[in-house]
Amino acid sequence: MLKVDRSLLNKIDFEKGNGLIPVVTQDVNTKKVLMVAYVNKEALEKTLETGFAHYYSRSRKELWKKGETSGHVQKVVNIYIDCDEDTLLYEVKQTGVACHTGEYSCFFRKLAEREDE
């Protein structure tokens, strides 16, 4: 069960993103960033109600529970809100992998790295 700070919950600014806000999802133990997704009010309410991560698919235009078909669910441990009140951070216990490609994290490809240090 998630204990919710209702005063912070009411400050979330869904209007900046036309009803959606980004969520950075992180493994609670390793602190590895697993994915970035979006939530609308309904997806956030489902997450708070069930304790499992729900998101809003921009491409399918529908609510979805992470792992609903694969079994790779995300049990939410903590939710943080940023200083601008328009982005969330979910700390989760990941079952299986987070990425649809089969990788543990969606961030498995390095685009660039510093060479001069």
Tab-separated table of C-alpha atoms in Angstrom:
chain	number	residue	atom	x	y	z
A	1	MET	CA	0.000	0.000	0.000
A	2	LEU	CA	1.258	3.462	-0.877
A	3	LYS	CA	0.889	6.286	1.628
A	4	VAL	CA	0.131	9.422	-0.390
A	5	ASP	CA	0.886	13.061	0.447
A	6	ARG	CA	-2.374	14.532	-0.878
A	7	SER	CA	-1.095	18.121	-0.714
A	8	LEU	CA	1.731	17.252	-3.139
A	9	LEU	CA	-0.550	15.112	-5.280
A	10	ASN	CA	-2.861	18.083	-5.812
A	11	LYS	CA	0.073	20.229	-7.011
A	12	ILE	CA	0.947	18.031	-9.983
A	13	ASP	CA	0.720	20.173	-13.125
A	14	PHE	CA	-0.791	17.956	-15.820
A	15	GLU	CA	-1.682	20.999	-17.934
A	16	LYS	CA	1.913	21.779	-18.997
A	17	GLY	CA	2.046	18.556	-20.985
A	18	ASN	CA	-1.535	18.580	-22.276
A	19	GLY	CA	-2.684	16.124	-19.627
A	20	LEU	CA	0.497	13.999	-19.522
A	21	ILE	CA	3.601	14.157	-17.385
A	22	PRO	CA	6.827	12.176	-17.758
A	23	VAL	CA	7.808	9.481	-15.279
A	24	VAL	CA	11.392	8.340	-14.837
A	25	THR	CA	11.315	4.765	-13.549
A	26	GLN	CA	14.278	3.572	-11.499
A	27	ASP	CA	15.205	0.283	-9.823
A	28	VAL	CA	14.864	0.930	-6.084
A	29	ASN	CA	17.926	-1.190	-5.235
A	30	THR	CA	20.440	-0.483	-8.010
A	31	LYS	CA	19.196	3.045	-8.823
A	32	LYS	CA	19.514	2.139	-12.526
A	33	VAL	CA	17.095	4.065	-14.733
A	34	LEU	CA	14.828	1.471	-16.310
A	35	MET	CA	12.575	3.536	-18.552
A	36	VAL	CA	10.818	6.832	-19.142
A	37	ALA	CA	7.086	6.845	-19.782
A	38	TYR	CA	4.083	9.109	-19.321
A	39	VAL	CA	1.083	9.194	-17.016
A	40	ASN	CA	-2.198	11.014	-17.086
A	41	LYS	CA	-4.316	11.496	-13.961
A	42	GLU	CA	-6.052	8.142	-14.435
A	43	ALA	CA	-2.768	6.208	-14.799
A	44	LEU	CA	-1.376	7.865	-11.679
A	45	GLU	CA	-4.552	7.118	-9.725
A	46	LYS	CA	-4.361	3.432	-10.793
A	47	THR	CA	-0.720	3.311	-9.717
A	48	LEU	CA	-1.561	4.786	-6.318
A	49	GLU	CA	-4.574	2.498	-5.929
A	50	THR	CA	-2.865	-0.778	-6.916
A	51	GLY	CA	0.780	-0.170	-5.996
A	52	PHE	CA	1.856	-1.278	-9.486
A	53	ALA	CA	3.053	1.044	-12.253
A	54	HIS	CA	0.435	2.123	-14.764
A	55	TYR	CA	1.269	4.417	-17.659
A	56	TYR	CA	-0.425	6.141	-20.570
A	57	SER	CA	0.605	5.060	-24.065
A	58	ARG	CA	0.894	8.078	-26.348
A	59	SER	CA	0.935	5.895	-29.465
A	60	ARG	CA	-2.025	3.679	-28.525
A	61	LYS	CA	-3.768	6.477	-26.611
A	62	GLU	CA	-4.678	4.177	-23.748
A	63	LEU	CA	-3.847	3.312	-20.166
A	64	TRP	CA	-1.616	0.267	-19.610
A	65	LYS	CA	-0.245	-1.636	-16.637
A	66	LYS	CA	3.451	-2.374	-17.007
A	67	GLY	CA	3.883	-6.142	-17.343
A	68	GLU	CA	0.211	-6.887	-17.834
A	69	THR	CA	0.926	-9.277	-20.698
A	70	SER	CA	4.607	-10.129	-20.079
A	71	GLY	CA	4.454	-10.553	-16.310
A	72	HIS	CA	7.345	-8.076	-15.949
A	73	VAL	CA	5.513	-5.884	-13.469
A	74	GLN	CA	6.821	-2.916	-11.516
A	75	LYS	CA	5.890	-2.811	-7.838
A	76	VAL	CA	6.119	0.826	-6.816
A	77	VAL	CA	8.075	1.502	-3.613
A	78	ASN	CA	8.357	5.300	-3.696
A	79	ILE	CA	7.115	8.133	-5.878
A	80	TYR	CA	8.923	11.473	-5.948
A	81	ILE	CA	7.796	14.731	-7.561
A	82	ASP	CA	10.256	17.232	-9.031
A	83	CYS	CA	10.612	20.882	-8.036
A	84	ASP	CA	8.449	22.111	-10.941
A	85	GLU	CA	5.680	19.634	-10.038
A	86	ASP	CA	5.506	18.307	-13.603
A	87	THR	CA	7.677	15.166	-13.559
A	88	LEU	CA	7.614	12.056	-11.378
A	89	LEU	CA	10.226	9.502	-10.361
A	90	TYR	CA	9.018	5.980	-9.595
A	91	GLU	CA	11.319	3.760	-7.570
A	92	VAL	CA	10.224	0.204	-8.288
A	93	LYS	CA	10.937	-3.443	-7.651
A	94	GLN	CA	11.188	-4.738	-11.216
A	95	THR	CA	10.067	-8.277	-11.972
A	96	GLY	CA	11.923	-9.552	-15.040
A	97	VAL	CA	13.020	-6.943	-17.554
A	98	ALA	CA	11.740	-3.409	-18.089
A	99	CYS	CA	12.426	-3.064	-21.816
A	100	HIS	CA	10.256	-4.574	-24.545
A	101	THR	CA	13.489	-5.627	-26.339
A	102	GLY	CA	14.322	-8.051	-23.537
A	103	GLU	CA	16.983	-5.811	-21.963
A	104	TYR	CA	16.739	-5.072	-18.245
A	105	SER	CA	16.723	-1.313	-18.893
A	106	CYS	CA	15.582	0.649	-21.919
A	107	PHE	CA	18.892	2.544	-21.641
A	108	PHE	CA	21.309	-0.163	-22.790
A	109	ARG	CA	22.910	1.607	-25.798
A	110	LYS	CA	25.611	4.232	-25.249
A	111	LEU	CA	25.274	7.095	-27.710
A	112	ALA	CA	28.385	9.024	-26.614
A	113	GLU	CA	31.130	9.050	-24.022
A	114	ARG	CA	33.869	11.462	-22.997
A	115	GLU	CA	37.300	10.545	-24.350
A	116	ASP	CA	39.494	13.294	-22.874
A	117	GLU	CA	39.423	12.247	-19.214
